[in-house]
Each structure stands twice: as structure tokens, then as C-alpha cells.
CSV table of C-alpha atoms in Angstrom, one decimal:
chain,number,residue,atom,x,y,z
A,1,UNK,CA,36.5,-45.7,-18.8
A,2,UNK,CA,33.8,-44.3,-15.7
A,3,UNK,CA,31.9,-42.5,-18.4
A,4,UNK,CA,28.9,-43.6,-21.0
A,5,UNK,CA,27.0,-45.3,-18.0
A,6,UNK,CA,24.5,-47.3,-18.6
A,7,UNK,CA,21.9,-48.6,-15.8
A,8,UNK,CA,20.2,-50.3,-18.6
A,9,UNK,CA,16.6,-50.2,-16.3
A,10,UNK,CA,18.4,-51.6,-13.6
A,11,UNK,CA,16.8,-50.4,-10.2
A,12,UNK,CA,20.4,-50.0,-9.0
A,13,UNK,CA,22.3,-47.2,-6.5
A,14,UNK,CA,25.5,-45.8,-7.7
A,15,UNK,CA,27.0,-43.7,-4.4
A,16,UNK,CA,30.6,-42.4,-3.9
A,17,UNK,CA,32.2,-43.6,-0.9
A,18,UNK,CA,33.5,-40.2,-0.2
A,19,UNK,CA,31.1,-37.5,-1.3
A,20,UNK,CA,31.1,-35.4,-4.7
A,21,UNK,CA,33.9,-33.2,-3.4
A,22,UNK,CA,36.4,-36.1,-3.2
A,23,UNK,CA,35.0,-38.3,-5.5
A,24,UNK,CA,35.1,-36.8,-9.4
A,25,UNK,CA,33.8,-38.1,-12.9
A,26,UNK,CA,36.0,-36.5,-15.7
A,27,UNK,CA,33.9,-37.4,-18.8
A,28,UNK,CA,36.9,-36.0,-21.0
A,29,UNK,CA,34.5,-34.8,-23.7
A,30,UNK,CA,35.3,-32.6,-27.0
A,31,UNK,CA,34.2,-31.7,-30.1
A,32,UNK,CA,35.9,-34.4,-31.8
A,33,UNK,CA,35.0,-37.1,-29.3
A,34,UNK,CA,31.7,-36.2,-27.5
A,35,UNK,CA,31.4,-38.1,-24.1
A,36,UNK,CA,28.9,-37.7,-20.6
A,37,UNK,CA,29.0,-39.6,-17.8
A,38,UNK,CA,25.5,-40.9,-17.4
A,39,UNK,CA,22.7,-42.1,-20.4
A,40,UNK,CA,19.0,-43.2,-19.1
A,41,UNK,CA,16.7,-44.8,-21.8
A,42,UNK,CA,15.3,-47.8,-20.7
A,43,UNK,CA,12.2,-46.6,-18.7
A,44,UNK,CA,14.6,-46.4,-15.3
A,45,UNK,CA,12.6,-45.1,-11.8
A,46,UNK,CA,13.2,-43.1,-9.3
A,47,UNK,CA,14.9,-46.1,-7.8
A,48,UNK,CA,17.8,-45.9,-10.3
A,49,UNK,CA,20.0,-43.1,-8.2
A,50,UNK,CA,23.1,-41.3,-8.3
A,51,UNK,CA,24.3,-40.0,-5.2
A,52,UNK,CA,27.5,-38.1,-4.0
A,53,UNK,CA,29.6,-36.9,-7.1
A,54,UNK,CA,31.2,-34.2,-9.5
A,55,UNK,CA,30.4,-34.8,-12.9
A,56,UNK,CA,33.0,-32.4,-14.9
A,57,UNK,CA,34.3,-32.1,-18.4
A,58,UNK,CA,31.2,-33.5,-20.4
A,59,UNK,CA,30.6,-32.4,-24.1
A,60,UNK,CA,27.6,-33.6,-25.9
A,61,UNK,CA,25.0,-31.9,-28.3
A,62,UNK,CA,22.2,-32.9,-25.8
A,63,UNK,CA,22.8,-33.1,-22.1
A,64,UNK,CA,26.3,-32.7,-22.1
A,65,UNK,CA,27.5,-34.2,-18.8
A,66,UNK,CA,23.7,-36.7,-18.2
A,67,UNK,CA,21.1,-37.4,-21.2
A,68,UNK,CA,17.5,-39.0,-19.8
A,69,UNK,CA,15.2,-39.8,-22.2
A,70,UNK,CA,12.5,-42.2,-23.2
A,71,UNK,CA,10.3,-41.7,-20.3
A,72,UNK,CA,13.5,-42.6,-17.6
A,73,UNK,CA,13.1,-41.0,-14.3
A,74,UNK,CA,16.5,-41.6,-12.3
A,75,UNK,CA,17.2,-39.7,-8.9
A,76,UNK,CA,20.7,-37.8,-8.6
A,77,UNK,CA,21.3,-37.1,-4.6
A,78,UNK,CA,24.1,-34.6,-3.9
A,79,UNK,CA,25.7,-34.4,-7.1
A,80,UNK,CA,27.9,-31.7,-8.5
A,81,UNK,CA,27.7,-31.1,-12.1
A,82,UNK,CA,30.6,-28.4,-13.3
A,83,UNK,CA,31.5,-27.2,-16.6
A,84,UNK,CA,29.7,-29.4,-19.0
A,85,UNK,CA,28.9,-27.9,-22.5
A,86,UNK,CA,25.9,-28.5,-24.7
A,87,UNK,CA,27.9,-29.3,-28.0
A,88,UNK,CA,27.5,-26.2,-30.1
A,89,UNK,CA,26.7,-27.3,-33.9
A,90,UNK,CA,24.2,-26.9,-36.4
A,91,UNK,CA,22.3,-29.2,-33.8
A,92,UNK,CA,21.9,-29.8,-30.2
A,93,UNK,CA,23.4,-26.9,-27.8
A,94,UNK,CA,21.0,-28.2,-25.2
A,95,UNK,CA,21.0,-29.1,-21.8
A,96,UNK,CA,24.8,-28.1,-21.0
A,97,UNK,CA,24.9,-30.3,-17.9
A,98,UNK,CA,21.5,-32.4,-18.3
A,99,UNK,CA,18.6,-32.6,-21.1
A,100,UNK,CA,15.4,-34.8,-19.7
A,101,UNK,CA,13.4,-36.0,-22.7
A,102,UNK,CA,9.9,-37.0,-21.5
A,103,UNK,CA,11.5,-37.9,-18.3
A,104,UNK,CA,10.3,-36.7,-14.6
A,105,UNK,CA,13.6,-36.7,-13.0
A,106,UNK,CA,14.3,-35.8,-9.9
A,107,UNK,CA,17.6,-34.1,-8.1
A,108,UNK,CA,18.3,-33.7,-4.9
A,109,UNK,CA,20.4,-31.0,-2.9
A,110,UNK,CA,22.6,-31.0,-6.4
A,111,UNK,CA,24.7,-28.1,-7.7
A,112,UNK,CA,25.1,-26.8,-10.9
A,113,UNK,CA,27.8,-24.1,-11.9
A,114,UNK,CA,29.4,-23.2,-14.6
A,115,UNK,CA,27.8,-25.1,-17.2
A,116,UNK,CA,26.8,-23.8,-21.0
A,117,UNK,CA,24.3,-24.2,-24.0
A,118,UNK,CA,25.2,-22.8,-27.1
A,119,UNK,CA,25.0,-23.8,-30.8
A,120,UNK,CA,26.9,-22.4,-33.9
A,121,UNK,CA,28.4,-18.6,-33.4
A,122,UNK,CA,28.1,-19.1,-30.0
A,123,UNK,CA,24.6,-18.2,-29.1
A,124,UNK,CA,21.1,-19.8,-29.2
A,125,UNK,CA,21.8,-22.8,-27.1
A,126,UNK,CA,18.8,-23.9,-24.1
A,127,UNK,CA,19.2,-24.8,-20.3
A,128,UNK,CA,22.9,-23.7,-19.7
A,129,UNK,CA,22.6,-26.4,-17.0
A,130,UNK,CA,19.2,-28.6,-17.7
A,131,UNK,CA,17.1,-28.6,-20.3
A,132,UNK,CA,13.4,-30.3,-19.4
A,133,UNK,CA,11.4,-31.3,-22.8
A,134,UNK,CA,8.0,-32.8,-21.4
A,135,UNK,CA,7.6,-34.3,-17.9
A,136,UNK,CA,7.3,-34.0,-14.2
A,137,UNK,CA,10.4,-33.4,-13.1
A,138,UNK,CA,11.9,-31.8,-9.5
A,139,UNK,CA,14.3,-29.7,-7.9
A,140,UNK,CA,14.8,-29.7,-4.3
A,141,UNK,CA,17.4,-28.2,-2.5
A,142,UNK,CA,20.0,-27.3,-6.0
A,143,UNK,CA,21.8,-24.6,-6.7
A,144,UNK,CA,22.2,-23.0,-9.8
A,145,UNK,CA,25.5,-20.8,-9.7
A,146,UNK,CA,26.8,-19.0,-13.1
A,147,UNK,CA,25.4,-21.3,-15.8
A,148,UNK,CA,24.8,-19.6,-19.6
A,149,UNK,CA,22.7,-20.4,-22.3
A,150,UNK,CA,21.3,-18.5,-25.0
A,151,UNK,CA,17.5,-18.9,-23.4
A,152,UNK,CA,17.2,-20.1,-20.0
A,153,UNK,CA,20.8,-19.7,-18.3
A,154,UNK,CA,19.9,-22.0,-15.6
A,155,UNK,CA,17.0,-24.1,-16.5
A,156,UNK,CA,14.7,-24.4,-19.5
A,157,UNK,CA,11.5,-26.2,-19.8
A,158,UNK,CA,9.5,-26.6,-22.4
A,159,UNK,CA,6.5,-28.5,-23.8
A,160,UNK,CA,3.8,-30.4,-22.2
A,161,UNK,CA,6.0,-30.1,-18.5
A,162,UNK,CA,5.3,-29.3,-14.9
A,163,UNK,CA,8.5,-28.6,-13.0
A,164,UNK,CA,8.3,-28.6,-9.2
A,165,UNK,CA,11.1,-26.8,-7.7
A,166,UNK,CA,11.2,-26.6,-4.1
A,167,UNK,CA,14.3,-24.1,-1.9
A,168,UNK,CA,16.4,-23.5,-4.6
A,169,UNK,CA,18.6,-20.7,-5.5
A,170,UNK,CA,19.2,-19.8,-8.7
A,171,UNK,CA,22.6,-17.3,-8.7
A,172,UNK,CA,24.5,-15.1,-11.5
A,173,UNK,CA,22.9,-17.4,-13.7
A,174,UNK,CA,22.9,-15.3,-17.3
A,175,UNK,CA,21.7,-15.3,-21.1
A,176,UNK,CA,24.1,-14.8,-23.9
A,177,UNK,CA,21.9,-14.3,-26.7
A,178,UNK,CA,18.9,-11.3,-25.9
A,179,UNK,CA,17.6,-12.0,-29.1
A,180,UNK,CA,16.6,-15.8,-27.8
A,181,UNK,CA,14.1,-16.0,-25.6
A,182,UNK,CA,16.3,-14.3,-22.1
A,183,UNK,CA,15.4,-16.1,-18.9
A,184,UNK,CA,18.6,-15.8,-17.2
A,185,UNK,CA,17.8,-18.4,-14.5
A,186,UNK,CA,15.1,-20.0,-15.8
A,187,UNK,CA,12.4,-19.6,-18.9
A,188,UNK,CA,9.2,-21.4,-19.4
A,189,UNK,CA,7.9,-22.1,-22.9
A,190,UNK,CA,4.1,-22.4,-23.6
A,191,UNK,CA,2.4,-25.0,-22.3
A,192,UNK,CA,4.6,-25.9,-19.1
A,193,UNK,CA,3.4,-24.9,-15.4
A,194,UNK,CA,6.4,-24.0,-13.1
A,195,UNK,CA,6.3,-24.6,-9.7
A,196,UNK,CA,8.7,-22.0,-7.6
A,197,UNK,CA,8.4,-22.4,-3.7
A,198,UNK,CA,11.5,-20.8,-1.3
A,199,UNK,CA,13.5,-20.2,-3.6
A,200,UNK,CA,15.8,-17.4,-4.2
């Protein structure tokens, strides 16, 4: 039952006693019965953190393994998120590990690998591991590792956004769709500043 969590704007720390590589969070997720581990609505801060595990197995149409929205701001502190998937459909495909709507997360020293975006057919999905729609959010210290979406294999950002991302490396990251946008690590859409310093 550890999955659909709810902080309900509670200014609350969630931290694994042993670390993300001991301490897991198997959303079970499918087509048939969609599931993530995490869902921020209520205006939560920075303050509202998620520290020290491996979020695996989510299936969702948006964010498939941690949805923010409604202007919630959470912090996720040395997180693993593998293998989530965007729900393909005649909606959603994106965000395969996380879709921030109007939101300014922020994660810290987190890795991403192995997540995916896609819609019907296959192709077309956004942010084969996050999706940012609007917002100020931040990377510092992630790693994006062989994530696919059909634009924006490891991050996509679009609308009125400014995305701060600070050492970062962004690796075998890839687009399955050519015809949709590209940006195999990461793709801007108009209006959104991006903010790349030592990364690789």
C-alpha cells in the first residue's frame, strides 16, 4: 500500500532509514491499473521532502512514478527513480518518471535511468524522465542515464519556465520519434529560459 502518497500540504520529511539503494518503492503500476508513488497538489514547499529512495515500476499518463502540480514545490534529496512509464494513450505519455505542473520543484543529487514517454504507436511522448510545464524548478547534482521520449529523452520544459540546473550529467539519454521535436537529453519549448552550469 506505500504508493498514491499524499503529503496533503503537510510540511513533512519522508527519509529512508537505509538510503535509496536498500530502501525501494514498487508502485506496481500497468495499463489496467495506473499507480505512482508520490502526488503533490495542495500548494506543498520546499519543506515537504523526499529523501533516500528508489522509486520503480510507476505507470501513469502524467508523471508516471511522481505527479506535482497546482503550484506544489516539494524537494526529493537522493532519490532513484528507475523504469517508470508515461502511460502511452490517446492522452498523457508525459513525464515518464515526474511531470511538474506549475510547480518549482527541486531535486537533489537524484538519478534518473531508464524511464520512458510515449503515447499511442509508441512515439510522441515528452520528458522520458521529467516533464516541467511552467515554473522554477532545479537540478543539482542528478543524473540522467538512458531515459526516452519522443521529444526531450531526459528532460522537457516547456511554457512560461526557467529551469536552473546546476553539475548535472545528462548520459545515453535518446529520442524515439525524429519527427517530434528531438532533444535527446533535454529540449526547451518557446518561452522557457534554461539554465545549464557544469554539466556534462
Amino acid at each position: 500500500g506505500n504508493r498514491d502518497l499524499d503529503f496533503r500540504g503537510k510540511a513533512a520529511r519522508l527519509q529512508s532509514r537505509g538510503g535509496a539503494e536498500r530502501c525501494v518503492i514498487e508502485c506496481g503500476g500497468s495499463a489496467s491499473e495506473p499507480h505512482r508513488a508520490f502526488w503533490f497538489h495542495t500548494s506543498e514547499s520546499a519543506s515537504s521532502a523526499v529523501a533516500g529512495f528508489t522509486v520503480r515500476g510507476g505507470v501513469a499518463p502524467f508523471g508516471g512514478a511522481v505527479l506535482c502540480e497546482a503550484g506544489s514545490s516539494p524537494t526529493f534529496e537522493s532519490c532513484a527513480f528507475v523504469e517508470n512509464l508515461a502511460l502511452p494513450g490517446a492522452v498523457g505519455g508525459e513525464g515518464g518518471a515526474v511531470r511538474c505542473l506549475a510547480s518549482s520543484p527541486r531535486f537533489l543529487a537524484c538519478r534518473f535511468a531508464r524511464n520512458e514517454a510515449r503515447r499511442a504507436g509508441g512515439v510522441g511522448g515528452r520528458g522520458g524522465a521529467i516533464q516541467f510545464v511552467g515554473g522554477d524548478p532545479e537540478l543539482r547534482d542528478c543524473v540522467f542515464e538512458e531515459n526516452t521520449a519522443g521529444g526531450g529523452g531526459g528532460v522537457h520544459i516547456t511554457g512560461t519556465s526557467t529551469l536552473r540546473a546546476l553539475r548535472c550529467d545528462f548520459v545515453g539519454n535518446w529520442t524515439a520519434d525524429p519527427n517530434f521535436n528531438g532533444g535527446g537529453g533535454l529540449l526547451g519549448s518557446s518561452g522557457t529560459a534554461i539554465e545549464l552550469r557544469e554539466c556534462r
